[in-house]
XYZ file of C-alpha atoms in Angstrom:
785
model
C 109.369 146.614 -44.248
C 107.397 146.183 -41.790
C 105.096 149.617 -40.323
C 103.013 149.509 -37.382
C 100.333 151.835 -36.300
C 100.054 155.610 -37.968
C 103.169 154.838 -40.252
C 103.206 154.967 -44.257
C 105.681 153.533 -46.188
C 107.273 154.626 -49.580
C 108.567 152.657 -51.953
C 111.930 154.080 -53.785
C 112.280 154.150 -57.681
C 115.168 152.706 -58.963
C 118.534 155.253 -59.889
C 121.638 154.971 -61.470
C 124.157 155.964 -58.209
C 125.040 153.640 -55.031
C 125.548 154.677 -51.935
C 127.166 152.410 -49.073
C 124.850 148.742 -48.364
C 125.430 147.590 -44.936
C 122.290 145.612 -43.630
C 124.565 145.768 -40.365
C 126.940 148.624 -38.806
C 130.132 147.319 -38.059
C 132.405 149.428 -37.470
C 134.550 152.004 -40.343
C 137.515 153.257 -41.224
C 138.316 157.009 -41.420
C 138.670 156.624 -45.051
C 136.117 154.112 -45.428
C 132.859 157.165 -43.459
C 135.038 160.047 -45.717
C 134.311 158.375 -48.526
C 130.942 158.239 -47.632
C 130.714 161.304 -47.039
C 132.459 162.534 -49.968
C 129.416 160.981 -52.270
C 126.904 162.145 -50.318
C 128.392 166.385 -50.476
C 128.498 165.134 -54.112
C 124.624 164.123 -54.932
C 123.604 167.143 -53.087
C 125.568 169.765 -55.073
C 124.352 167.283 -57.914
C 120.225 167.571 -56.612
C 120.331 170.840 -55.621
C 122.162 172.129 -58.687
C 119.189 171.183 -61.082
C 116.693 172.678 -59.433
C 115.317 176.470 -61.165
C 114.449 179.017 -58.569
C 113.919 183.092 -58.444
C 110.853 183.263 -60.651
C 109.297 186.365 -62.679
C 107.105 186.299 -65.475
C 107.159 188.932 -68.320
C 104.271 189.791 -71.146
C 105.877 190.123 -74.298
C 104.819 190.958 -77.677
C 106.955 188.317 -80.997
C 105.134 188.011 -84.405
C 102.659 185.811 -83.397
C 101.212 187.784 -80.670
C 101.942 188.164 -76.953
C 104.316 185.236 -74.750
C 104.486 184.554 -71.767
C 108.081 184.518 -70.611
C 108.904 183.412 -67.278
C 112.970 183.702 -66.169
C 114.690 182.226 -63.492
C 117.783 181.387 -62.196
C 119.534 177.764 -63.046
C 122.489 175.345 -63.375
C 122.158 175.616 -67.150
C 123.526 172.232 -69.499
C 126.711 171.076 -68.026
C 127.399 174.032 -66.367
C 128.400 174.520 -62.687
C 127.028 177.369 -61.246
C 123.662 179.587 -61.226
C 123.103 181.632 -64.574
C 120.466 183.450 -65.614
C 118.042 181.354 -68.068
C 113.968 182.016 -69.500
C 111.427 180.053 -71.189
C 108.228 180.955 -73.576
C 105.007 179.534 -72.355
C 102.054 180.834 -75.185
C 98.576 180.506 -72.641
C 96.271 180.207 -75.538
C 97.641 177.230 -77.645
C 99.431 174.775 -75.105
C 97.401 174.522 -72.072
C 95.970 171.192 -71.048
C 99.419 170.097 -72.382
C 102.263 168.430 -70.842
C 104.802 169.573 -73.228
C 108.478 170.146 -71.778
C 109.676 173.393 -71.493
C 112.838 174.556 -73.323
C 115.592 176.068 -71.115
C 117.034 179.089 -72.785
C 119.900 180.749 -71.853
C 119.860 184.275 -70.893
C 123.518 185.114 -71.165
C 126.069 184.143 -73.120
C 128.890 181.762 -71.144
C 130.526 183.920 -69.034
C 132.138 183.014 -64.805
C 129.467 184.680 -62.542
C 131.819 183.418 -59.186
C 134.618 184.890 -58.420
C 138.158 183.236 -59.137
C 137.995 180.530 -56.631
C 134.424 181.079 -54.992
C 136.606 183.843 -53.122
C 133.773 186.633 -51.433
C 134.701 190.004 -49.646
C 133.688 190.043 -46.660
C 130.604 191.558 -47.051
C 129.540 188.900 -49.123
C 130.538 185.750 -47.551
C 128.188 187.547 -44.622
C 125.380 188.410 -46.394
C 125.638 184.949 -47.579
C 125.647 183.349 -44.151
C 122.732 184.855 -43.533
C 120.512 184.734 -45.819
C 122.049 180.627 -45.345
C 122.970 180.410 -49.100
C 125.283 177.585 -50.858
C 124.952 178.126 -55.119
C 127.070 179.588 -57.089
C 127.065 182.062 -60.118
C 124.426 184.517 -60.324
C 122.020 184.524 -57.211
C 119.902 186.905 -57.208
C 118.818 189.677 -60.248
C 116.570 192.689 -60.430
C 114.271 193.587 -63.832
C 112.277 196.027 -65.016
C 109.746 194.550 -65.992
C 108.612 197.042 -68.878
C 112.176 197.501 -70.573
C 113.122 193.846 -69.907
C 116.633 195.334 -68.450
C 118.358 193.036 -65.690
C 121.054 193.874 -62.912
C 122.933 191.526 -61.708
C 126.377 190.661 -58.960
C 128.571 188.405 -60.318
C 131.875 187.772 -60.159
C 131.497 190.812 -57.381
C 130.808 193.257 -59.778
C 127.915 194.460 -61.115
C 126.548 193.584 -64.675
C 123.101 194.692 -66.850
C 121.914 193.290 -69.990
C 118.724 193.621 -71.498
C 115.888 191.213 -73.232
C 114.455 192.620 -75.652
C 111.545 190.455 -77.919
C 113.760 191.531 -80.811
C 117.090 190.812 -79.816
C 118.615 187.382 -80.454
C 119.819 185.535 -77.675
C 121.834 184.722 -75.272
C 123.912 188.200 -74.944
C 126.957 188.622 -72.733
C 126.379 191.243 -70.496
C 127.842 194.869 -69.752
C 130.313 195.285 -66.661
C 128.755 198.285 -65.128
C 131.913 200.489 -64.141
C 132.100 202.330 -60.988
C 134.540 204.484 -58.993
C 134.040 202.887 -55.831
C 136.397 201.030 -54.110
C 135.011 197.824 -52.376
C 132.608 195.378 -53.572
C 128.876 197.212 -54.315
C 125.625 195.490 -53.043
C 121.952 195.492 -53.330
C 121.589 196.544 -56.619
C 118.821 198.257 -58.042
C 117.182 200.001 -60.830
C 114.377 202.641 -59.571
C 111.240 202.281 -61.016
C 110.232 205.573 -62.158
C 114.153 205.386 -64.823
C 115.460 202.684 -66.027
C 118.396 204.038 -66.352
C 119.023 205.294 -63.001
C 120.592 201.780 -60.411
C 121.532 202.280 -56.578
C 123.618 200.181 -55.107
C 125.302 200.244 -51.694
C 128.933 200.372 -51.131
C 131.094 200.870 -47.472
C 127.221 201.479 -45.860
C 126.209 204.396 -47.698
C 124.397 204.703 -50.583
C 125.357 205.055 -54.517
C 123.503 206.370 -57.412
C 125.180 205.111 -61.481
C 123.130 206.506 -65.118
C 123.921 202.861 -66.455
C 123.733 204.536 -69.880
C 125.667 207.873 -69.633
C 128.392 205.821 -66.429
C 127.986 209.005 -64.134
C 127.664 208.171 -60.587
C 127.468 210.023 -57.514
C 127.218 209.559 -53.831
C 124.073 209.495 -51.356
C 124.981 209.832 -47.810
C 127.624 210.063 -46.236
C 126.819 208.385 -42.967
C 130.199 206.096 -42.872
C 133.870 207.024 -43.001
C 135.715 204.139 -43.912
C 139.381 205.054 -45.102
C 140.709 202.986 -42.370
C 138.733 204.271 -39.776
C 138.227 201.588 -36.962
C 134.758 200.593 -35.689
C 134.412 201.907 -32.556
C 134.814 205.182 -34.539
C 132.602 204.188 -37.531
C 128.739 203.237 -36.081
C 126.631 204.481 -38.676
C 125.590 202.759 -41.912
C 122.399 204.209 -44.556
C 120.752 201.180 -46.651
C 121.711 198.402 -44.996
C 120.061 196.965 -43.195
C 120.622 196.207 -39.465
C 122.202 192.494 -38.332
C 119.231 192.068 -36.495
C 116.688 192.817 -38.646
C 118.744 190.573 -41.121
C 119.535 188.125 -38.898
C 116.020 187.405 -37.259
C 113.392 189.435 -39.451
C 115.051 188.387 -43.421
C 114.708 191.728 -44.330
C 118.490 191.543 -46.472
C 117.561 195.743 -47.671
C 117.783 198.975 -45.978
C 116.955 201.623 -48.841
C 113.260 201.726 -51.030
C 112.400 203.489 -54.246
C 109.510 205.186 -55.067
C 107.699 203.351 -57.562
C 107.251 206.050 -59.926
C 109.152 209.764 -60.737
C 108.050 212.574 -61.283
C 108.689 214.412 -64.590
C 108.564 218.790 -65.178
C 108.177 220.517 -67.997
C 112.215 221.423 -69.037
C 112.433 216.628 -68.906
C 113.948 216.382 -65.208
C 112.878 213.973 -63.238
C 112.573 214.153 -59.045
C 113.483 210.470 -58.214
C 112.851 210.221 -53.927
C 114.585 207.429 -52.124
C 113.129 205.995 -48.743
C 116.061 204.636 -47.096
C 116.989 203.370 -43.019
C 119.825 205.352 -40.845
C 121.717 203.220 -39.021
C 123.583 203.781 -35.776
C 125.209 200.952 -33.857
C 127.706 203.405 -31.428
C 125.756 201.599 -28.796
C 125.906 198.233 -29.911
C 128.772 196.172 -28.209
C 132.245 195.591 -30.322
C 133.518 191.517 -30.340
C 136.684 190.959 -30.933
C 137.123 187.359 -32.622
C 139.884 185.483 -33.254
C 140.306 184.737 -37.194
C 140.913 181.319 -37.635
C 143.276 182.591 -41.014
C 145.422 184.383 -39.443
C 145.820 185.266 -42.897
C 145.139 189.558 -42.601
C 145.199 189.947 -38.777
C 144.751 187.658 -35.944
C 141.151 189.185 -34.405
C 138.388 190.125 -36.281
C 135.969 192.970 -34.727
C 132.668 193.058 -35.331
C 129.026 194.944 -33.180
C 127.613 192.215 -31.999
C 124.058 192.929 -29.383
C 123.478 190.094 -26.861
C 120.503 189.519 -25.305
C 119.192 192.577 -22.681
C 122.527 194.582 -24.024
C 121.504 198.101 -26.489
C 120.897 197.470 -30.060
C 120.812 199.241 -33.102
C 119.230 202.809 -33.581
C 117.170 203.152 -36.872
C 116.187 206.326 -38.308
C 113.745 206.274 -41.239
C 114.387 208.722 -44.007
C 113.874 210.955 -47.121
C 116.332 211.161 -50.622
C 114.483 213.150 -53.397
C 117.432 213.450 -56.067
C 116.994 215.722 -59.726
C 117.973 214.363 -62.893
C 118.223 216.158 -65.384
C 117.181 216.581 -69.276
C 120.820 215.439 -69.946
C 120.761 213.035 -67.621
C 123.195 214.308 -65.721
C 122.615 214.377 -61.351
C 121.428 217.021 -60.320
C 120.668 218.272 -56.500
C 120.087 215.676 -53.663
C 117.948 217.176 -50.657
C 117.968 214.801 -47.736
C 115.422 214.386 -45.921
C 114.332 213.291 -41.777
C 111.030 213.145 -39.723
C 110.985 215.704 -36.928
C 111.397 212.940 -34.070
C 112.279 209.247 -34.299
C 108.995 207.306 -34.984
C 109.690 205.375 -31.166
C 108.453 208.466 -30.090
C 105.084 208.862 -30.975
C 103.925 205.639 -28.436
C 104.083 204.689 -25.029
C 105.475 201.310 -25.829
C 108.443 202.415 -27.596
C 108.980 200.000 -30.967
C 112.534 198.890 -31.529
C 113.006 197.450 -34.656
C 111.060 198.925 -38.245
C 110.938 195.015 -39.657
C 109.081 196.210 -42.572
C 108.839 198.415 -44.929
C 108.249 200.219 -48.456
C 105.979 202.541 -50.801
C 102.420 202.623 -51.120
C 101.856 202.080 -55.109
C 100.357 205.017 -55.424
C 103.749 206.369 -53.785
C 102.441 208.546 -52.339
C 102.659 206.822 -48.626
C 105.536 205.188 -47.089
C 104.188 202.774 -44.713
C 106.736 200.873 -41.623
C 105.847 197.917 -39.656
C 106.575 198.668 -35.981
C 108.053 195.585 -33.320
C 108.018 196.466 -29.833
C 111.526 195.118 -28.405
C 109.502 191.718 -26.639
C 108.187 190.865 -29.908
C 104.092 191.136 -28.579
C 103.040 194.811 -29.698
C 102.559 196.081 -33.698
C 101.678 198.403 -35.632
C 101.535 199.574 -39.714
C 101.741 203.319 -39.976
C 100.890 204.960 -42.851
C 103.924 208.061 -43.809
C 102.340 210.881 -46.248
C 105.589 212.583 -47.868
C 104.992 215.259 -45.935
C 106.533 214.801 -43.295
C 110.059 214.462 -44.315
C 111.121 217.703 -43.994
C 114.588 218.745 -45.369
C 117.607 217.987 -42.497
C 118.345 221.720 -41.852
C 114.670 222.727 -41.383
C 113.412 223.661 -38.298
C 111.685 220.442 -37.299
C 109.436 221.886 -33.926
C 107.429 224.529 -36.225
C 104.879 221.473 -36.877
C 100.542 222.746 -36.330
C 98.916 221.166 -39.616
C 96.658 218.902 -38.550
C 95.636 217.938 -42.211
C 95.790 214.471 -43.355
C 98.583 214.734 -45.518
C 101.003 215.856 -42.995
C 99.958 213.650 -39.988
C 101.242 209.902 -39.742
C 98.722 207.498 -39.392
C 98.708 203.803 -37.207
C 96.139 202.148 -39.743
C 96.494 199.063 -38.214
C 97.815 197.347 -34.577
C 97.977 194.096 -32.138
C 99.334 192.626 -29.116
C 99.868 189.220 -28.828
C 100.556 187.750 -25.255
C 102.942 184.690 -26.617
C 104.687 186.762 -29.075
C 104.627 188.093 -33.368
C 105.848 186.474 -36.311
C 106.958 188.631 -38.598
C 105.578 188.055 -42.357
C 104.882 189.405 -45.562
C 101.827 189.802 -45.830
C 100.833 192.924 -46.847
C 98.777 194.239 -50.085
C 97.298 198.015 -50.187
C 94.158 198.801 -52.509
C 93.880 202.170 -54.875
C 92.090 204.673 -52.127
C 88.639 204.827 -53.644
C 87.911 207.357 -50.308
C 90.308 209.688 -49.557
C 89.969 209.498 -45.446
C 90.278 205.722 -45.634
C 92.611 203.152 -47.242
C 92.361 199.012 -47.788
C 94.863 196.398 -47.387
C 95.095 192.672 -47.181
C 97.309 191.899 -44.048
C 97.103 188.967 -41.595
C 97.340 188.066 -37.739
C 98.121 185.156 -35.532
C 95.309 186.048 -33.633
C 93.028 183.354 -33.148
C 96.158 181.430 -32.337
C 96.908 180.373 -36.251
C 97.793 182.865 -38.974
C 94.671 183.724 -41.405
C 94.463 186.737 -43.761
C 92.413 189.652 -43.092
C 90.430 192.322 -45.522
C 90.921 195.521 -43.155
C 90.136 198.971 -43.988
C 91.282 201.561 -41.714
C 90.065 205.362 -41.443
C 92.301 208.810 -41.958
C 90.370 211.556 -40.600
C 92.688 214.064 -39.729
C 93.468 213.346 -35.920
C 95.568 216.103 -33.221
C 98.448 212.872 -32.616
C 100.431 213.307 -35.039
C 104.281 215.182 -34.124
C 103.589 217.342 -31.695
C 106.575 219.486 -30.094
C 108.212 218.234 -27.250
C 109.575 221.354 -25.651
C 105.441 222.778 -25.356
C 104.472 222.957 -22.218
C 100.979 220.951 -23.488
C 103.243 217.810 -24.269
C 102.381 214.766 -23.055
C 103.565 211.416 -24.761
C 100.252 209.428 -23.552
C 97.802 212.431 -25.207
C 100.045 211.803 -28.599
C 99.524 208.617 -29.131
C 98.745 206.947 -32.172
C 95.756 204.657 -32.198
C 94.408 202.909 -35.239
C 90.801 203.599 -36.294
C 89.493 199.874 -38.031
C 86.263 200.085 -40.128
C 86.733 196.845 -40.821
C 88.736 193.882 -40.408
C 86.942 191.069 -42.123
C 88.351 187.551 -41.434
C 89.145 185.563 -45.341
C 90.558 182.883 -43.547
C 89.520 180.306 -40.668
C 89.842 177.563 -38.963
C 92.970 175.018 -37.762
C 95.374 175.655 -40.257
C 97.648 178.809 -40.625
C 98.197 180.738 -44.040
C 102.211 180.732 -44.078
C 103.940 183.899 -44.054
C 105.029 183.768 -48.025
C 103.985 186.277 -50.432
C 100.242 186.913 -51.125
C 98.315 187.793 -54.900
C 95.996 189.314 -55.726
C 94.192 189.611 -58.529
C 91.706 193.219 -59.001
C 89.748 192.593 -61.039
C 88.342 188.932 -59.969
C 88.601 190.240 -56.312
C 90.486 187.195 -55.337
C 93.574 186.317 -52.626
C 96.034 183.396 -53.709
C 98.033 182.683 -51.279
C 100.207 179.647 -49.304
C 98.685 177.327 -47.232
C 98.187 173.769 -44.668
C 94.752 173.737 -45.160
C 94.991 169.813 -46.039
C 97.509 168.861 -43.398
C 100.476 170.592 -41.697
C 102.928 168.594 -44.008
C 101.836 169.682 -47.312
C 102.058 173.738 -48.758
C 99.047 174.054 -51.152
C 98.227 177.225 -52.843
C 94.472 178.480 -52.209
C 92.584 181.007 -53.870
C 90.060 182.843 -51.625
C 87.564 185.655 -52.382
C 88.324 189.205 -50.102
C 84.589 190.426 -51.281
C 82.631 187.056 -50.329
C 85.092 184.874 -48.490
C 84.120 180.996 -48.207
C 85.201 178.028 -48.324
C 89.271 178.305 -49.932
C 90.564 176.183 -53.124
C 93.381 174.130 -53.286
C 94.933 174.846 -56.480
C 98.208 172.736 -56.289
C 98.255 169.164 -57.102
C 98.376 167.442 -53.619
C 100.012 164.400 -52.459
C 103.179 166.425 -52.395
C 104.894 169.879 -51.354
C 104.819 173.286 -52.827
C 106.729 175.822 -53.874
C 105.349 178.527 -56.023
C 105.329 181.852 -57.354
C 102.364 183.619 -58.996
C 101.971 186.155 -62.204
C 101.756 189.717 -61.345
C 98.118 189.377 -63.494
C 97.078 186.116 -61.523
C 96.775 183.947 -64.211
C 100.041 181.707 -64.104
C 102.316 180.572 -61.814
C 105.490 177.844 -61.308
C 105.593 175.202 -58.796
C 108.362 173.382 -57.553
C 107.375 170.896 -55.398
C 108.404 167.058 -54.065
C 107.197 164.512 -52.138
C 109.055 162.126 -49.683
C 109.567 159.555 -51.860
C 109.412 161.727 -55.509
C 112.691 164.357 -56.424
C 111.615 168.547 -56.332
C 110.107 168.527 -60.279
C 108.323 171.989 -61.472
C 105.437 172.757 -63.687
C 103.707 175.869 -65.303
C 99.821 176.115 -64.731
C 97.611 178.324 -65.924
C 94.587 180.076 -63.671
C 90.990 178.955 -65.649
C 87.981 180.990 -64.163
C 84.478 178.756 -65.281
C 81.493 180.716 -64.254
C 82.146 180.295 -60.271
C 84.794 177.476 -60.478
C 88.218 178.251 -60.068
C 90.493 175.790 -61.723
C 94.078 175.256 -62.241
C 95.294 173.975 -65.374
C 98.819 172.434 -66.418
C 100.765 173.622 -69.592
C 104.331 172.739 -69.680
C 107.155 171.065 -67.561
C 109.704 172.889 -66.329
C 112.215 170.495 -64.337
C 111.378 166.543 -64.413
C 112.063 164.436 -61.669
C 115.777 163.665 -60.939
C 115.998 159.892 -61.448
C 116.699 158.630 -57.460
C 119.581 157.108 -56.439
C 119.789 153.424 -56.076
C 119.902 152.420 -52.783
C 117.805 155.521 -52.141
C 115.621 154.922 -49.799
C 113.353 157.781 -48.258
C 112.186 158.228 -44.978
C 108.742 156.979 -43.327
C 106.322 159.603 -42.215
C 104.574 158.247 -39.019
C 102.342 160.000 -36.982
C 101.222 159.600 -33.324
C 99.002 161.113 -30.383
C 101.426 162.605 -27.175
C 100.083 160.786 -24.159
C 102.254 163.654 -22.182
C 100.834 167.455 -24.181
C 98.015 165.613 -25.956
C 99.027 166.814 -29.399
C 99.134 165.087 -32.847
C 103.271 164.476 -33.342
C 104.682 164.561 -36.879
C 107.571 162.673 -37.561
C 110.183 160.428 -39.873
C 112.086 157.785 -39.577
C 115.203 156.503 -41.262
C 115.950 152.438 -41.584
C 119.235 150.708 -42.414
C 119.331 149.623 -46.128
C 118.531 146.023 -45.610
C 117.036 145.876 -42.490
C 116.447 142.552 -41.030
C 113.135 141.217 -38.981
C 113.680 141.130 -35.343
C 116.845 142.896 -35.221
C 117.998 146.064 -33.247
C 119.755 148.492 -34.223
C 121.544 151.639 -33.289
C 119.658 154.928 -33.208
C 120.963 158.563 -33.917
C 117.578 161.084 -33.101
C 118.490 163.947 -35.833
C 116.496 167.034 -33.938
C 116.081 170.761 -34.487
C 112.995 171.348 -32.373
C 113.532 175.438 -31.884
C 110.556 177.946 -33.336
C 111.119 179.113 -37.235
C 112.326 175.078 -38.322
C 109.738 172.954 -39.713
C 111.430 169.303 -40.151
C 108.555 166.678 -40.570
C 107.643 167.625 -44.318
C 105.767 165.790 -47.617
C 108.943 167.455 -49.008
C 112.006 165.169 -50.221
C 114.496 165.548 -48.019
C 117.362 163.994 -50.705
C 119.319 166.780 -50.394
C 119.498 169.648 -47.677
C 118.813 165.600 -45.409
C 120.711 163.276 -47.471
C 123.172 162.857 -44.703
C 120.535 160.958 -42.749
C 119.842 158.675 -45.666
C 124.117 157.394 -45.081
C 123.809 157.374 -41.879
C 120.789 154.824 -42.421
C 123.019 153.062 -45.146
C 125.827 153.120 -42.581
C 123.193 150.569 -40.523
C 121.382 152.728 -38.294
C 117.593 153.966 -37.118
C 117.869 157.664 -37.575
C 114.482 159.452 -36.088
C 113.263 163.028 -36.793
C 110.191 164.637 -34.542
C 108.784 168.073 -34.940
C 107.705 168.658 -30.843
C 106.591 171.572 -29.537
C 108.232 174.308 -30.449
C 108.550 173.758 -33.956
C 106.979 176.004 -36.484
C 103.478 175.658 -38.774
C 100.899 173.685 -36.157
C 99.497 177.019 -34.922
C 100.734 179.166 -31.871
C 100.282 177.647 -29.374
C 101.993 174.964 -30.360
C 104.835 176.645 -31.142
C 104.529 178.656 -27.671
C 104.820 175.911 -25.141
C 108.515 177.390 -25.279
C 107.594 180.151 -24.182
C 110.299 181.679 -21.135
C 111.317 177.821 -20.854
C 113.839 177.009 -23.607
C 115.639 173.464 -23.532
C 112.871 172.073 -22.011
C 109.713 169.879 -22.869
C 112.089 169.974 -26.299
C 113.850 166.809 -24.811
C 110.906 165.497 -23.427
C 109.333 165.174 -26.947
C 111.952 163.342 -28.060
C 112.737 161.133 -25.825
C 108.247 160.436 -25.572
C 108.477 160.102 -30.161
C 111.851 158.008 -29.829
C 109.977 155.400 -26.924
C 106.900 155.397 -29.412
C 108.412 154.082 -31.913
C 110.535 151.605 -30.383
C 107.206 150.100 -29.218
C 105.946 150.540 -32.796
C 109.292 149.301 -34.826
C 110.589 147.505 -32.987
C 114.232 147.814 -34.125
C 115.881 150.033 -32.292
C 118.989 149.330 -29.843
C 117.514 152.070 -26.781
C 120.617 151.109 -25.113
C 122.660 152.825 -28.120
C 120.809 155.774 -29.523
C 122.774 158.862 -30.019
C 121.429 162.517 -30.421
C 122.210 165.160 -33.557
C 121.910 168.424 -34.606
C 122.555 172.102 -35.688
C 122.753 175.796 -34.342
C 119.074 174.645 -32.210
C 119.811 170.908 -32.975
C 123.373 171.191 -31.264
C 121.755 173.018 -28.286
C 119.519 170.153 -28.254
C 122.049 167.417 -28.380
C 123.703 169.111 -25.479
C 120.931 169.586 -23.479
C 119.383 166.143 -24.837
C 122.696 163.883 -22.950
C 122.437 166.691 -19.919
C 119.036 165.763 -19.260
C 118.189 162.685 -19.636
C 122.177 160.444 -19.960
C 119.705 157.518 -19.315
C 118.284 157.643 -23.002
C 121.136 159.321 -24.424
C 124.715 157.756 -24.863
C 126.413 160.278 -27.706
C 125.622 163.767 -28.860
C 126.968 165.542 -31.193
C 126.374 168.706 -31.446
C 127.174 170.967 -34.414
C 126.925 174.666 -34.026
C 125.198 174.967 -31.089
C 123.724 177.855 -28.161
C 125.421 177.035 -25.089
C 124.303 180.115 -23.187
C 120.810 182.500 -24.098
C 123.196 185.158 -22.076
C 125.339 185.254 -25.187
C 123.183 185.537 -27.961
C 121.413 187.889 -29.976
C 118.802 190.428 -29.040
C 115.794 189.542 -31.672
C 116.106 186.134 -31.659
C 116.424 184.996 -27.899
C 114.527 187.837 -26.204
C 111.616 187.032 -28.064
C 110.960 183.315 -26.496
C 112.804 183.813 -23.617
C 112.142 187.550 -22.377
C 115.684 189.740 -20.948
C 118.018 188.271 -18.983
C 117.410 191.015 -16.062
C 113.271 190.246 -16.522
C 113.583 185.959 -16.966
C 117.061 185.064 -14.668
C 115.588 181.341 -13.527
C 114.915 180.718 -17.256
C 117.823 181.658 -18.762
C 119.658 179.364 -15.877
C 117.656 176.293 -16.401
C 118.260 177.067 -20.266
C 122.046 177.278 -20.133
C 123.573 173.920 -21.139
C 126.334 175.387 -18.721
C 123.560 174.757 -16.101
C 123.847 170.948 -16.409
C 127.625 170.814 -17.016
C 127.682 168.431 -13.614
C 125.479 166.075 -15.462
C 126.822 165.125 -18.745
C 128.294 161.528 -17.920
C 131.712 160.957 -17.897
C 132.007 158.469 -20.004
């Protein structure tokens, strides 16, 4: 195939399956198109089901010594749904070898998906928010010390224990319950692996797996058929906005350890979030099926309207020596955390415990998402609900909320998962790893903050001397050392810290914005990061807790996903990775599968380097021009153009190419992983520059490939891409003749607060931006054809 400057051609391997082959676009019957789509879906399912996920490392003792056991989810044998699997890795004997690691089933075969795939309403909504398409076991919790698992299956909860002395596979035991309805978000207690918590009907419960005892912890939700307007509260469940826009899907957190008294009883603690949606608007949506009722009710916070109110609380649960549940004490903070700041935090986007269990921490974000604070909350700040909340004069550090980091941005703050607390060696200081985009690109920082007593904890609002400004907390940073730098980003994903060798491991885009790799850098004497994964691929990584071994699922534009396990080796100051086994060989690509070409060019209008993908018609004829589809997303938080396999999620684009169409994909300004300035070009003006970039990319491709018929161009996308598909047709009917818009946003006034206000501010503050960013504003511009 001919290529223009800045383009890369890849030659696919041959495989065993066929897709439709057409040298020229011929009008197809509906049955022919339906057959092509069904074949594409079949191949997507076949490829996706082969890729393992949800990895956990655990060291176990065997007759031959310690072995690293890797648990994961995947489809075993001829099965059709995910199940719990494992493989054993002998690090001493297999370093440097590339032997095949055998998949072993942890469980005896049983159906994990509800009959006919019918999920409860709660399960279905969670699957949608997580963009989850897999069936079977989709998540699990494990106690690494005992090997006990808890996982949801078949609309119930199950448990099993992996003992190095036990024979696998085992048949899991169902955990009985007196609850009505589905039990969600089950977690084992780190301080007592016999105790499991879960959410049922928007309240928290616990059960003793061994004895079967069960008790309800919170009573925020009425249930019993109460209407949505009469039943606005929940406990242990993240609000809709926090789930949908900030990717936090839990609303409770066990303390890492438990206190055991001399009589054998234990005190367990659980941080949880109470959510009150009283002020959130209720929408009435007609049910498409009409089977149960004609109208469904949902609470939905449109841009500019009220969000849910969220409050952090603490439960103290007594477990008697015989395992029975004793007293439960519900505690709260004297006043909401938002009252401590003059900028009124709106969202609690992340929270948990410090590893020592001495503090609770929370990341608080302003409504306009331009200010964030990391706060540390001593346990003594939580008091029983019936206590006198205004008699707080103690200013010692164990009763003072501390702000240990805060940041402002004139663009917006992208929430991340980079937070690692080090053990306290000085009582008045705390150190942690954090990341920030304050330089324009996300980088890691080693931060030390002071915990000295201050007169800024909770003050009594009833006192005449109360002054909100004086009670505003301020961080006291002693050190903030950059560990990475430059014009390339650290990804927002998990980090791993090796305290023994004083190293931090992370996923970044230092080599190219198209490939994610695992890097390592010293957090004491930072220098140039070391890449540990193979170039030419994009990697998804999970490491062991001791940072000695990791698994990578990787692929390229022409190579389907494969998975390998590596050991991290240290020779003097040199750090390398060595393969210890292959977990998944790349699947044979389908016969006639032609991967897209990656292209890049420098934009004349913006001066930015643009990256794109080009699918050419199969059996393309030199000099012949073909109808073209511009496939677009174009919005923030998403990157379509990467050096990773597109034969799963974007296989339909290959189908279009097989039917005789050119398909172009371009990540324009506003898309992800190119730095904050590149992403922020759409601030307050969504639906403007995105189309300019798509048109410029289309014209560049047309002038460099000579295969595009510019008189026959369609634009297609989903979600934000559906929105831009409509905007493209309305704004540039001279370029786009057809729009295929999937699930588009047509007016930002009716989209949710967390997403819309991050980029557009509120409708009141940005009237013109909302008007010009609405598809409805351009209705008269749509072509008549």
